[in-house]
mmCIF file of C-alpha atoms in Angstrom:
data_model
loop_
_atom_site.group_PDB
_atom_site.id
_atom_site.type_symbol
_atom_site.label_atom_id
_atom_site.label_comp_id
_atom_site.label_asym_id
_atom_site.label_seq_id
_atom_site.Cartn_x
_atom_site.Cartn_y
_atom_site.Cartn_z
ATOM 1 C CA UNK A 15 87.171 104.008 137.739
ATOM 2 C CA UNK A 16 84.449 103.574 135.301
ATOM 3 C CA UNK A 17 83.694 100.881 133.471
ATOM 4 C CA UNK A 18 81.042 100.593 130.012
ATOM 5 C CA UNK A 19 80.056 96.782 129.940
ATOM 6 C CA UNK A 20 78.162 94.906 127.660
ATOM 7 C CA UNK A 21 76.655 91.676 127.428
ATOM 8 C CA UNK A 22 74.242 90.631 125.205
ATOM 9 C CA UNK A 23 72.960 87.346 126.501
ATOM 10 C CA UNK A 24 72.073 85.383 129.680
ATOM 11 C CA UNK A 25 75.287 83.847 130.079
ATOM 12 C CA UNK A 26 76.870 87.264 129.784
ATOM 13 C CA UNK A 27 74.770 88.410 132.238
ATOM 14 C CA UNK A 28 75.682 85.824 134.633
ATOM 15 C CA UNK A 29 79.189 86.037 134.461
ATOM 16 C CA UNK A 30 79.564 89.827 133.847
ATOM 17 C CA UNK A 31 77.889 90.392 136.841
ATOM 18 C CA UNK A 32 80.541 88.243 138.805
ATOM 19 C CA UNK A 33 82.749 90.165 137.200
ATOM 20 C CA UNK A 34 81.595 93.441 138.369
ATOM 21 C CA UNK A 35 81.763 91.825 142.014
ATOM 22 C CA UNK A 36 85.424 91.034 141.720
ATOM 23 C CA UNK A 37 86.345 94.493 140.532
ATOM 24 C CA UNK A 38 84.292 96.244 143.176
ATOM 25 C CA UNK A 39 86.137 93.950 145.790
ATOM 26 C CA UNK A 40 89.372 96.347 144.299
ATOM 27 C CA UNK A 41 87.805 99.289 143.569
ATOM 28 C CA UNK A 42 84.993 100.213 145.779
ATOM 29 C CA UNK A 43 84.181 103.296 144.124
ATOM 30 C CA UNK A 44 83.669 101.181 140.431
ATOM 31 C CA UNK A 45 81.125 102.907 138.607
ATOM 32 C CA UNK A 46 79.577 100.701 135.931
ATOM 33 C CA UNK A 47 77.445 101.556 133.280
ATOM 34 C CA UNK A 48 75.887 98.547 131.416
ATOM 35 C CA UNK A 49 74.343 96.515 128.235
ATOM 36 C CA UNK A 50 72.937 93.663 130.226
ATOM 37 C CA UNK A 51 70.014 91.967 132.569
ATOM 38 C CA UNK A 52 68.799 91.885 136.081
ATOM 39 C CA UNK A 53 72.243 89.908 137.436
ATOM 40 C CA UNK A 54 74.758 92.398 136.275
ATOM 41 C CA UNK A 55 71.626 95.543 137.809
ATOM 42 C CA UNK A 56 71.958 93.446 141.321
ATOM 43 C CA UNK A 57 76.224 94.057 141.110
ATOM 44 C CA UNK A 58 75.314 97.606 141.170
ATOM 45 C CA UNK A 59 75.249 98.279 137.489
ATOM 46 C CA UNK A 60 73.070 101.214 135.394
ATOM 47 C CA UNK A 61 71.595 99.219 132.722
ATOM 48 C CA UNK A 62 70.741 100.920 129.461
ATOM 49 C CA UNK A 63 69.319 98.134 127.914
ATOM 50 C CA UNK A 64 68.165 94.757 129.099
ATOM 51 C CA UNK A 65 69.825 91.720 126.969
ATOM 52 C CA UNK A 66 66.104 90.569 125.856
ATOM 53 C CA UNK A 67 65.927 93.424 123.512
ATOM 54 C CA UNK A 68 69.205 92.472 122.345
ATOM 55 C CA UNK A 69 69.020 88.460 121.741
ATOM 56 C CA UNK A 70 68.406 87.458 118.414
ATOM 57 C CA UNK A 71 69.426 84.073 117.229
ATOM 58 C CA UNK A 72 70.091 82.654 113.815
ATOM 59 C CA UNK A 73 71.469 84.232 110.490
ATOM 60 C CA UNK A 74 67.757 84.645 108.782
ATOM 61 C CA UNK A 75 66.866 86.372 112.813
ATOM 62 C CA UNK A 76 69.668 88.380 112.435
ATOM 63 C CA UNK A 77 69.033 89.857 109.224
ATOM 64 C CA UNK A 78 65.189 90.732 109.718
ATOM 65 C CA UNK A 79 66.107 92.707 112.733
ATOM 66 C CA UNK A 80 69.446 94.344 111.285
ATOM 67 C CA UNK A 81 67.771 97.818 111.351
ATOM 68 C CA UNK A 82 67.057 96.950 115.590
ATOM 69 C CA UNK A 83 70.518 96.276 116.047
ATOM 70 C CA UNK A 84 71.931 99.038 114.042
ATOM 71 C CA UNK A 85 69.948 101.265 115.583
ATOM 72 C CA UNK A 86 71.172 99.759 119.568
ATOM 73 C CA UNK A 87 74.928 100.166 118.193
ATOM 74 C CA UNK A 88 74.318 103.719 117.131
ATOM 75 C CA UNK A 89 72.523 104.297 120.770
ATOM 76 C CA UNK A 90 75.372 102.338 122.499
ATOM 77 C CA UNK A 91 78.201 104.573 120.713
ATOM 78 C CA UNK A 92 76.813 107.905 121.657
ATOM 79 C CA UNK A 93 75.885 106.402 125.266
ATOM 80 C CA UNK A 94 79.249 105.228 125.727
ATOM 81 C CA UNK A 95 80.864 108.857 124.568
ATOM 82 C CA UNK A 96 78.731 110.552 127.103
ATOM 83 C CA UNK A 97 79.926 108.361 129.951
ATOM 84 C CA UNK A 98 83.505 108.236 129.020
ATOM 85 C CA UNK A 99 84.849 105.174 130.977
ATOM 86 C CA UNK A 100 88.162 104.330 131.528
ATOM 87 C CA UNK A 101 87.881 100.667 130.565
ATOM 88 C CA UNK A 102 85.301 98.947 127.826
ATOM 89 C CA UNK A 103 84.778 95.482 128.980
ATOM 90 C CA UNK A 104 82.998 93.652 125.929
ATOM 91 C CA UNK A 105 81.233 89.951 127.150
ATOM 92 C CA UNK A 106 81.217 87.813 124.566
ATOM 93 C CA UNK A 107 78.389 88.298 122.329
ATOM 94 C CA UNK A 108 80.905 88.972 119.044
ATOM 95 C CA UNK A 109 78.378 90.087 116.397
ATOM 96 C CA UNK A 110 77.693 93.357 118.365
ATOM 97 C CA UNK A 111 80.670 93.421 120.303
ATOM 98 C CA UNK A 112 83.886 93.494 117.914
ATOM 99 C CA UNK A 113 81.788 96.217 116.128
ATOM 100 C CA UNK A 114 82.023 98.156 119.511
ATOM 101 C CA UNK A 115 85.468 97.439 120.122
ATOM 102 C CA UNK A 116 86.678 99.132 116.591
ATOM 103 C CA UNK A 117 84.599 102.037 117.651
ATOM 104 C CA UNK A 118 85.468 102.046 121.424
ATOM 105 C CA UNK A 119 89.607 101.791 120.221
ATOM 106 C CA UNK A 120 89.321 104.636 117.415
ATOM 107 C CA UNK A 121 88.421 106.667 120.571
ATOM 108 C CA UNK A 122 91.414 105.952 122.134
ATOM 109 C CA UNK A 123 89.315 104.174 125.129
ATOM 110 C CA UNK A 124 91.004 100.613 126.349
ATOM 111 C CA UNK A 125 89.116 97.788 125.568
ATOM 112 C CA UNK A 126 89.172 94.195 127.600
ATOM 113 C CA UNK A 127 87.660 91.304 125.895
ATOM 114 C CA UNK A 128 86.008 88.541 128.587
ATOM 115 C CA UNK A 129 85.023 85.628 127.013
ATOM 116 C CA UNK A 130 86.523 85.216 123.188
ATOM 117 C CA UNK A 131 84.323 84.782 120.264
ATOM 118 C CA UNK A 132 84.372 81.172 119.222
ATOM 119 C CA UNK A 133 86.529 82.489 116.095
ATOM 120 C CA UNK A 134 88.207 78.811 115.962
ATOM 121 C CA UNK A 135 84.900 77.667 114.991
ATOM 122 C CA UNK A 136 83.645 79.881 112.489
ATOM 123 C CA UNK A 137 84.895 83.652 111.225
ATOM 124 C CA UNK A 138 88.724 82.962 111.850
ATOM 125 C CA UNK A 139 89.240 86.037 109.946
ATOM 126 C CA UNK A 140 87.850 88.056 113.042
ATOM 127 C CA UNK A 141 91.397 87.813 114.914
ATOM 128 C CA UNK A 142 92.656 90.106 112.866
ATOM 129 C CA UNK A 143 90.330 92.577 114.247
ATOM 130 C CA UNK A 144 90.830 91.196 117.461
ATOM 131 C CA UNK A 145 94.494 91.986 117.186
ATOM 132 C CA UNK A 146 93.740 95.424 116.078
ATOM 133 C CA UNK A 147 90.966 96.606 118.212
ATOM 134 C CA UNK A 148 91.267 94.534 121.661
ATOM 135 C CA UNK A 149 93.610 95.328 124.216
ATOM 136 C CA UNK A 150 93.503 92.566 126.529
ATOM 137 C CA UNK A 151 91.594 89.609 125.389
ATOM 138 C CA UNK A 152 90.601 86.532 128.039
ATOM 139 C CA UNK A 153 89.627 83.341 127.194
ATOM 140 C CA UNK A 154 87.508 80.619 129.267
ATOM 141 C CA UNK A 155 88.433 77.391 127.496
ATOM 142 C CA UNK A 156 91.719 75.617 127.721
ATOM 143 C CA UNK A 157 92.097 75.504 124.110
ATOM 144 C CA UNK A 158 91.759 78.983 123.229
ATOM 145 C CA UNK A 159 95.363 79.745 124.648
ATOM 146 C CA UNK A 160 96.793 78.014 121.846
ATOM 147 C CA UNK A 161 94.584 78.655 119.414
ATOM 148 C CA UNK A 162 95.354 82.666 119.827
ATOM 149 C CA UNK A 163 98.952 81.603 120.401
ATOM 150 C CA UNK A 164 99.324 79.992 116.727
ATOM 151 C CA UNK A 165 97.794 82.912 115.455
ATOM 152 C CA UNK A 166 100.596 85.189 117.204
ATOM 153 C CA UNK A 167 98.507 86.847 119.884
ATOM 154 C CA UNK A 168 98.986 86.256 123.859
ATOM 155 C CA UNK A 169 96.136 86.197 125.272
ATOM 156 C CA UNK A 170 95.202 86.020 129.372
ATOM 157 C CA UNK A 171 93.829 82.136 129.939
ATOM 158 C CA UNK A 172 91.404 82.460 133.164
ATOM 159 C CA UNK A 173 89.652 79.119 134.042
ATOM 160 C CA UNK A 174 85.891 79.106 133.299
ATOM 161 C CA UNK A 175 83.920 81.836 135.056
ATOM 162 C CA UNK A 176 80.988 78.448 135.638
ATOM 163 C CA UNK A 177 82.737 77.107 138.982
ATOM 164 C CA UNK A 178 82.503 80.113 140.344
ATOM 165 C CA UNK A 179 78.718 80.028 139.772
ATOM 166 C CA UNK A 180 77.985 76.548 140.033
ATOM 167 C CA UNK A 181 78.584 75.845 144.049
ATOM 168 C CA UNK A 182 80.723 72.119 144.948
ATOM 169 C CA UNK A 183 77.586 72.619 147.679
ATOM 170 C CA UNK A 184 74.839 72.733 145.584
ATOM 171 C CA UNK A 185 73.210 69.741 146.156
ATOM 172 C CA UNK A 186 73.457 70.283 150.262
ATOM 173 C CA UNK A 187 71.826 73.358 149.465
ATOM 174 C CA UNK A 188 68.432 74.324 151.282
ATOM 175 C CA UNK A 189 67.021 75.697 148.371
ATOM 176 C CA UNK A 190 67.750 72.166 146.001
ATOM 177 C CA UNK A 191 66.616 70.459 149.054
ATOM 178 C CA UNK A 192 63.233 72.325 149.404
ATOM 179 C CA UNK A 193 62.821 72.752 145.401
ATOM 180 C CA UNK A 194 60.080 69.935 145.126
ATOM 181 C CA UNK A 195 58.176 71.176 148.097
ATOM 182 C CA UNK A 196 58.291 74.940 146.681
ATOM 183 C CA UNK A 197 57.231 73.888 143.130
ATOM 184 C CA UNK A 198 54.540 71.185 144.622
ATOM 185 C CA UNK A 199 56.197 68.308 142.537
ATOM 186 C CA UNK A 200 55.112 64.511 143.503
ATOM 187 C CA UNK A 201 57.630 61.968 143.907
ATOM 188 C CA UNK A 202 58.087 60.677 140.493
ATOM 189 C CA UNK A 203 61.875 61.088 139.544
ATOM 190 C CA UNK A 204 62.227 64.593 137.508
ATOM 191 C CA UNK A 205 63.390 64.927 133.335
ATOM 192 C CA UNK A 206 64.433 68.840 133.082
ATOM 193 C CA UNK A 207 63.760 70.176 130.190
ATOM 194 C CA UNK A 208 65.334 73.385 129.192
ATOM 195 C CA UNK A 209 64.597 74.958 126.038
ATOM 196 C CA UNK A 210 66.912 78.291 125.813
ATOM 197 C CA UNK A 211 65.858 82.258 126.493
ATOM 198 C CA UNK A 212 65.054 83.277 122.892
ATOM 199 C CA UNK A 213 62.145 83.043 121.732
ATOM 200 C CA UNK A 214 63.681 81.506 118.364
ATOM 201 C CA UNK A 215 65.628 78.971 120.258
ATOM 202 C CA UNK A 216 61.692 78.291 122.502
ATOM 203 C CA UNK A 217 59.394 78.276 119.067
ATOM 204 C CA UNK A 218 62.256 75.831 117.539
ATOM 205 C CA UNK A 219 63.105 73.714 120.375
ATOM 206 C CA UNK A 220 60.503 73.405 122.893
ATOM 207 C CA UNK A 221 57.646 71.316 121.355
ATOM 208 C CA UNK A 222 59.899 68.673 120.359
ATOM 209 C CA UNK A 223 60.822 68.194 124.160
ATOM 210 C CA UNK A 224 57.200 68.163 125.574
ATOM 211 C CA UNK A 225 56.466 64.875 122.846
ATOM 212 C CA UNK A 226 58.565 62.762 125.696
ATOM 213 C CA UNK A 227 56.257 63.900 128.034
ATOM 214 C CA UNK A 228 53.298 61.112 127.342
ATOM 215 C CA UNK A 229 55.762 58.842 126.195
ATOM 216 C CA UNK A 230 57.800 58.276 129.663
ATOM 217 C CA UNK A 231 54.543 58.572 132.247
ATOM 218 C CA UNK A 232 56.669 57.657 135.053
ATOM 219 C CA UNK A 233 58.337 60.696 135.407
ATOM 220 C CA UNK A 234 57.560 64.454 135.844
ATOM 221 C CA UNK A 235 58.573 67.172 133.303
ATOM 222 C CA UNK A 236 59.386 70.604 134.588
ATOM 223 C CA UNK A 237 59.848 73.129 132.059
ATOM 224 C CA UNK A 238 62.976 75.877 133.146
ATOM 225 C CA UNK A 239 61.465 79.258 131.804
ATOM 226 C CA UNK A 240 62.525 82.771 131.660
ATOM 227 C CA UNK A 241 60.544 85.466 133.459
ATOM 228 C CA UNK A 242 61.458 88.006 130.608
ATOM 229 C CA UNK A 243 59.701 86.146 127.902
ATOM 230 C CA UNK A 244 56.054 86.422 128.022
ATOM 231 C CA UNK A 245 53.475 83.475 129.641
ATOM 232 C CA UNK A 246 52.157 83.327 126.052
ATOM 233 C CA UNK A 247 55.183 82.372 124.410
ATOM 234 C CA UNK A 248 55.116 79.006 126.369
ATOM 235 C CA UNK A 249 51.839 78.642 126.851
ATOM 236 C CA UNK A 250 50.575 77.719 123.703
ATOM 237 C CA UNK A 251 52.816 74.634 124.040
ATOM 238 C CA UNK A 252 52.695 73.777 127.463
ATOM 239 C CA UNK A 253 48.750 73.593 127.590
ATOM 240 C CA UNK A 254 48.499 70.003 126.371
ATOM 241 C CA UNK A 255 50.761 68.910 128.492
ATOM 242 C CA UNK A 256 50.651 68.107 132.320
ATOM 243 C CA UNK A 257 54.242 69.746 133.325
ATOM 244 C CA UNK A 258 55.637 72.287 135.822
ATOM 245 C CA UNK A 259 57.626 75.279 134.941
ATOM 246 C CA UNK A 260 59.671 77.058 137.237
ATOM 247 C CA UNK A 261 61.680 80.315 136.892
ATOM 248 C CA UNK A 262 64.897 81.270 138.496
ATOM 249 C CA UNK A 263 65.731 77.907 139.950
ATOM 250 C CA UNK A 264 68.194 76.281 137.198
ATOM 251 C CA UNK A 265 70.723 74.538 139.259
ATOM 252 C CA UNK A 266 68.160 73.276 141.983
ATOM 253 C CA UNK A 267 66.004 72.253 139.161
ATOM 254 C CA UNK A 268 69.243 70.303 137.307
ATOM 255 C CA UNK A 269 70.386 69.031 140.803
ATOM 256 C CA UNK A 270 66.900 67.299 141.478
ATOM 257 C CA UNK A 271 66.435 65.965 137.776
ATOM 258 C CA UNK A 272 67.212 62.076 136.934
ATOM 259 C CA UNK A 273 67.964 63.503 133.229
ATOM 260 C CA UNK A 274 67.721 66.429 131.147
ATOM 261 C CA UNK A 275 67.236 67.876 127.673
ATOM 262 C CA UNK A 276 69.463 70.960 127.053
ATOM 263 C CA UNK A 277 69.317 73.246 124.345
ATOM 264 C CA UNK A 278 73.167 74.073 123.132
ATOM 265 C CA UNK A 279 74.617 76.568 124.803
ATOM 266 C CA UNK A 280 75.984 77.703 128.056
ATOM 267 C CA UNK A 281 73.086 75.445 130.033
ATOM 268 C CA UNK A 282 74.897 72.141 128.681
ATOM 269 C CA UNK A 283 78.042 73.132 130.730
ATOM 270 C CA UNK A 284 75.830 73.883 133.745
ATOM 271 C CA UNK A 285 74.447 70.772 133.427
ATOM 272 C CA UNK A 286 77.488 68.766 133.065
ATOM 273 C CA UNK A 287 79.152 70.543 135.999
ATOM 274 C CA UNK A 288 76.311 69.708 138.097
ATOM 275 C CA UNK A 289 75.882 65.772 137.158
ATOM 276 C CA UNK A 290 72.883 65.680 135.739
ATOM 277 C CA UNK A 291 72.979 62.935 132.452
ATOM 278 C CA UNK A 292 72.040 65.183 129.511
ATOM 279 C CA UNK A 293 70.769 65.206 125.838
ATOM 280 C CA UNK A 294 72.109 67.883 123.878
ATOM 281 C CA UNK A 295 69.789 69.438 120.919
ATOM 282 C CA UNK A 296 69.938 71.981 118.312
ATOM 283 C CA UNK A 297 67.410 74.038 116.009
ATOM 284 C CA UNK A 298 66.932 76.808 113.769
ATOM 285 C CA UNK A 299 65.236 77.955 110.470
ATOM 286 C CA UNK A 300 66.509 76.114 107.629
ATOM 287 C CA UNK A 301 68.247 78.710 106.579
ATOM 288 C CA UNK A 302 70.416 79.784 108.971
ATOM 289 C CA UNK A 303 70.853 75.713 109.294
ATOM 290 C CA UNK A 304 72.560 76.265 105.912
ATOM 291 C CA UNK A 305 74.648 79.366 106.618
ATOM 292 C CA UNK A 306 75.989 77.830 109.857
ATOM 293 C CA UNK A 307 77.241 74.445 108.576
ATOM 294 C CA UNK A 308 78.949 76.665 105.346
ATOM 295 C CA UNK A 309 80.495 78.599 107.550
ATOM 296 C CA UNK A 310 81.294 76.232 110.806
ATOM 297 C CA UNK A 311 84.711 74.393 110.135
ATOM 298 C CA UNK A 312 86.824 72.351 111.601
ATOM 299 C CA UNK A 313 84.850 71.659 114.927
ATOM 300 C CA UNK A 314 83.517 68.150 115.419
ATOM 301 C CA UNK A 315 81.210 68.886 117.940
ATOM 302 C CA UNK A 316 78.888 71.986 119.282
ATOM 303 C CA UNK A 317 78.109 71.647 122.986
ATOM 304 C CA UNK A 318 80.836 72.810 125.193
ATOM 305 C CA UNK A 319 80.759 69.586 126.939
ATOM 306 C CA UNK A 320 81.793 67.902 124.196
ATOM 307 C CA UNK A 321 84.273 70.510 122.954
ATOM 308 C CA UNK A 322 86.212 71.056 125.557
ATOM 309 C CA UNK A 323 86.593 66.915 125.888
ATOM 310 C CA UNK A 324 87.515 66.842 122.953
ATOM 311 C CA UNK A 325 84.921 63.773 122.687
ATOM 312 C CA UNK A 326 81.426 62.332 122.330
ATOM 313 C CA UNK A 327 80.313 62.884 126.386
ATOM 314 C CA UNK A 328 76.506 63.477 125.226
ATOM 315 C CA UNK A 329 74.315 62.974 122.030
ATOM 316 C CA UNK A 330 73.830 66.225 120.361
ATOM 317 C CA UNK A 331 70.898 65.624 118.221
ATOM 318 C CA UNK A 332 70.918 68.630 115.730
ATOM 319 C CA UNK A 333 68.742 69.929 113.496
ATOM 320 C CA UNK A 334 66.789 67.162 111.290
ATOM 321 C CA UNK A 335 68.447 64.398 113.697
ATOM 322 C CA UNK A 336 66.316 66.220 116.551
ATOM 323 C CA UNK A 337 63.461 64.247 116.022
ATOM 324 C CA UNK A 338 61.030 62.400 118.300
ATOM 325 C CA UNK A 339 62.666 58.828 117.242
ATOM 326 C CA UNK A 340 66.127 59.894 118.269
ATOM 327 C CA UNK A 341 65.063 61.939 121.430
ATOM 328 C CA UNK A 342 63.121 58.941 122.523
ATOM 329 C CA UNK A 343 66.068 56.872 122.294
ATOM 330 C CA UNK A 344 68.205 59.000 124.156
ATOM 331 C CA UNK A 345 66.170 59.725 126.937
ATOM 332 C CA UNK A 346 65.728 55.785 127.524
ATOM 333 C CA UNK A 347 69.747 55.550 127.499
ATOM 334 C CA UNK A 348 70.060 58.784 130.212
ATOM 335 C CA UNK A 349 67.593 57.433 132.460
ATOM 336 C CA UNK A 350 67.843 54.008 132.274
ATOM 337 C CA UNK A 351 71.107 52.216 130.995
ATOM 338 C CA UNK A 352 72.978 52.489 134.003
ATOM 339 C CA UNK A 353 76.641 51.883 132.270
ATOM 340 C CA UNK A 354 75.763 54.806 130.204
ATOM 341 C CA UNK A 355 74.840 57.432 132.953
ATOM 342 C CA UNK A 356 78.269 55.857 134.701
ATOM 343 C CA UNK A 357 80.339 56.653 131.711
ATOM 344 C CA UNK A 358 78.636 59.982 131.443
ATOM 345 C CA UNK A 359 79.423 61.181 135.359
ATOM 346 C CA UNK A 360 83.073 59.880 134.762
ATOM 347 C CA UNK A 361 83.788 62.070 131.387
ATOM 348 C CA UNK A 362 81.556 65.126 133.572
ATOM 349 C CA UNK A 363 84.068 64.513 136.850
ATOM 350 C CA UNK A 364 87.135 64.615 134.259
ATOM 351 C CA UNK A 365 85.786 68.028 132.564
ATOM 352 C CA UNK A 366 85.261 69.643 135.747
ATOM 353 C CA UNK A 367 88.923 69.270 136.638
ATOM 354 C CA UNK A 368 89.868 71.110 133.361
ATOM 355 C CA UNK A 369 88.141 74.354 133.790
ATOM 356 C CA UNK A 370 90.468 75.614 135.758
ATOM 357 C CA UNK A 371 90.386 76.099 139.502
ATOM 358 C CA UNK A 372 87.404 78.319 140.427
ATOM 359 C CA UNK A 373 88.476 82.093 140.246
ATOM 360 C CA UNK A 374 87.820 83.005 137.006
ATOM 361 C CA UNK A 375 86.184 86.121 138.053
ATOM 362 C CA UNK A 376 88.674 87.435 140.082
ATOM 363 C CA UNK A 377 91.403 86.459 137.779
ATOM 364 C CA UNK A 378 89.541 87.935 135.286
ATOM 365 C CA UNK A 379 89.115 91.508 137.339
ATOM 366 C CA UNK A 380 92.835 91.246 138.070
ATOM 367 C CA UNK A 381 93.696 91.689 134.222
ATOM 368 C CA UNK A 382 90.980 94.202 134.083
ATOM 369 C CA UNK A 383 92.076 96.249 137.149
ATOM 370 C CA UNK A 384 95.680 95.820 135.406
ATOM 371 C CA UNK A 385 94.931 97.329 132.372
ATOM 372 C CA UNK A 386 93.240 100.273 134.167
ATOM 373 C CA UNK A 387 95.902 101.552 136.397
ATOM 374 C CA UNK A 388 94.824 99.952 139.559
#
């Protein structure tokens, strides 16, 4: 069979390309054809283009590059006629995505949803086009079942695609147990600070983090970067400050650290899963600030840590509130108030147990492989 896949972000990448393994366990001959990164190119995909030319974050972002990403879907729509696949498997990544799916259906090809736009959150409208144009839509998060349910759609609930990423055996891993040696790191306990993939998430995010750095001297800051952005981008923070960076080494990174500071997004989950007591923050142009809390409703919180809880597990310090006052507070509570750090592991040991029980992916393919025939 073929299959046209697209992903538009890290996260995507990650879990599409576990995806693609799954399938391929079913059908060997899978030929996939792909909008994605280097994980997804590993699984055996042709990529057409790489997700950094794709990732723009923000409303104000979005808008200055509208004639960019007009111009990909018009590139992705003639691509995808050419290579006529049997199955469109859209990864999250909604803006782009649902815009492919009402093209990919009005050419009679079936399309499979992995990963649901968070529609509860913001754009509830979009189910209607979700009804319309998606055959098979699966969601990640235990909530999303009923949410699509009281909105008269069945969807396909498959556990969160993370546990099969993030190994029980990380921590017993050689590669967490050789990470300070590799990265030359003294023996000062380790804050991780990870600042996102975009460069508007790095530029908005990043210099905040590195003011802890002089302010708790008895630890080590290692900066998680990503080898698609250019040295430069970073550089021109990281040059006052004495830290390490390391590429490519996430989990090891998270699994060494006492503590970490997380931009919001897929990395707080990661974090969570793995133990590590976290700070959650959040920033963007002022504008797209505004757009997002006029059009976010009903949601109390905006890590998935604290969504899927249903609770306060970590600070998220958003916006104005992530300031150096607040982080500094924070960080004190995640590294030293031991009750807190307890309380934290406890809520992280309870969230594990409700993303479901490690085979996303392959439940995932299974729907997929459904839906094709096979």
């Amino acid at each position: 069979m073929k299959y046209y896949i697209i992903a538009g972000e890290a996260s995507g990448d990650l879990h599409a390309s576990n995806l693609m393994k799954a399938i391929r366990q079913r059908d060997p001959e899978a030929d996939f054809r792909c909008w994605g990164g280097d994980l997804m190119e590993a699984a055996g995909g042709e990529i057409v283009k790489h997700y950094k030319e794709l990732a723009f974050m923000g409303f104000w972002e979005v808008f200055t590059h509208l004639d960019t990403i007009l111009r990909n879907l018009k590139i992705c729509q003639t691509d995808m006629l050419l290579f006529e696949p049997d199955a469109v498997i859209l990864v999250d990544y909604p803006g782009f995505n649902l815009r492919m799916a009402k093209f990919a259906k009005e050419q009679g090809m079936k399309v499979i949803y992995y990963i649901s736009p968070q529609i509860w959150a913001w754009k509830k409208g979009r189910i209607k086009k979700i009804k319309k144009y998606v055959d098979e839509m699966m969601v990640i998060l235990p909530f999303e079942e009923q949410f699509y349910a009281k909105n008269g759609m069945k969807v396909h609930y498959v556990g969160h695609p993370l546990l099969d990423a993030v190994s029980k055996d990380l921590h017993d891993s050689d590669e967490v147990r050789e990470f300070r040696s590799r990265y030359a790191l003294d023996d000062r306990e380790i804050i991780a600070l990870l600042p996102g993939s975009r460069k508007q998430e790095i530029t908005a995010i990043l210099p905040q983090m590195l003011e802890m750095v002089p302010l708790f001297p008895q630890y080590q800051f290692v900066v998680s970067v990503v080898g698609w952005q250019p040295e430069s981008l970073y550089e021109k923070y990281l040059k006052k400050y004495p830290v390490k960076t390391v590429s490519g080494s996430v989990y090891p990174l998270l699994a060494n650290a006492k503590a970490a500071i997380v931009a919001s997004g897929t990395a707080t989950l990661e974090t969570a899963m793995i133990g590590t007591p976290e700070v959650v923050c959040y920033a963007a142009s002022e504008l797209s600030y505004i757009i997002a809390k006029q059009l976010v409703t009903g949601i109390r919180f905006i890590s998935l840590v604290n969504l899927i809880m249903d609770k306060k597990v970590v600070t998220e310090l958003i916006q104005h509130d992530y300031n150096t006052r607040h982080l500094k507070e924070e960080l004190l509570l995640i590294t030293e108030d031991e009750d807190y750090i307890a309380a934290m592991k406890e809520d992280y040991r309870q969230l594990y147990n409700l993303l479901g029980d490690g085979s996303a992916s392959a439940k995932a393919a299974e729907v997929v492989l459904s839906a094709t025939g096979i």
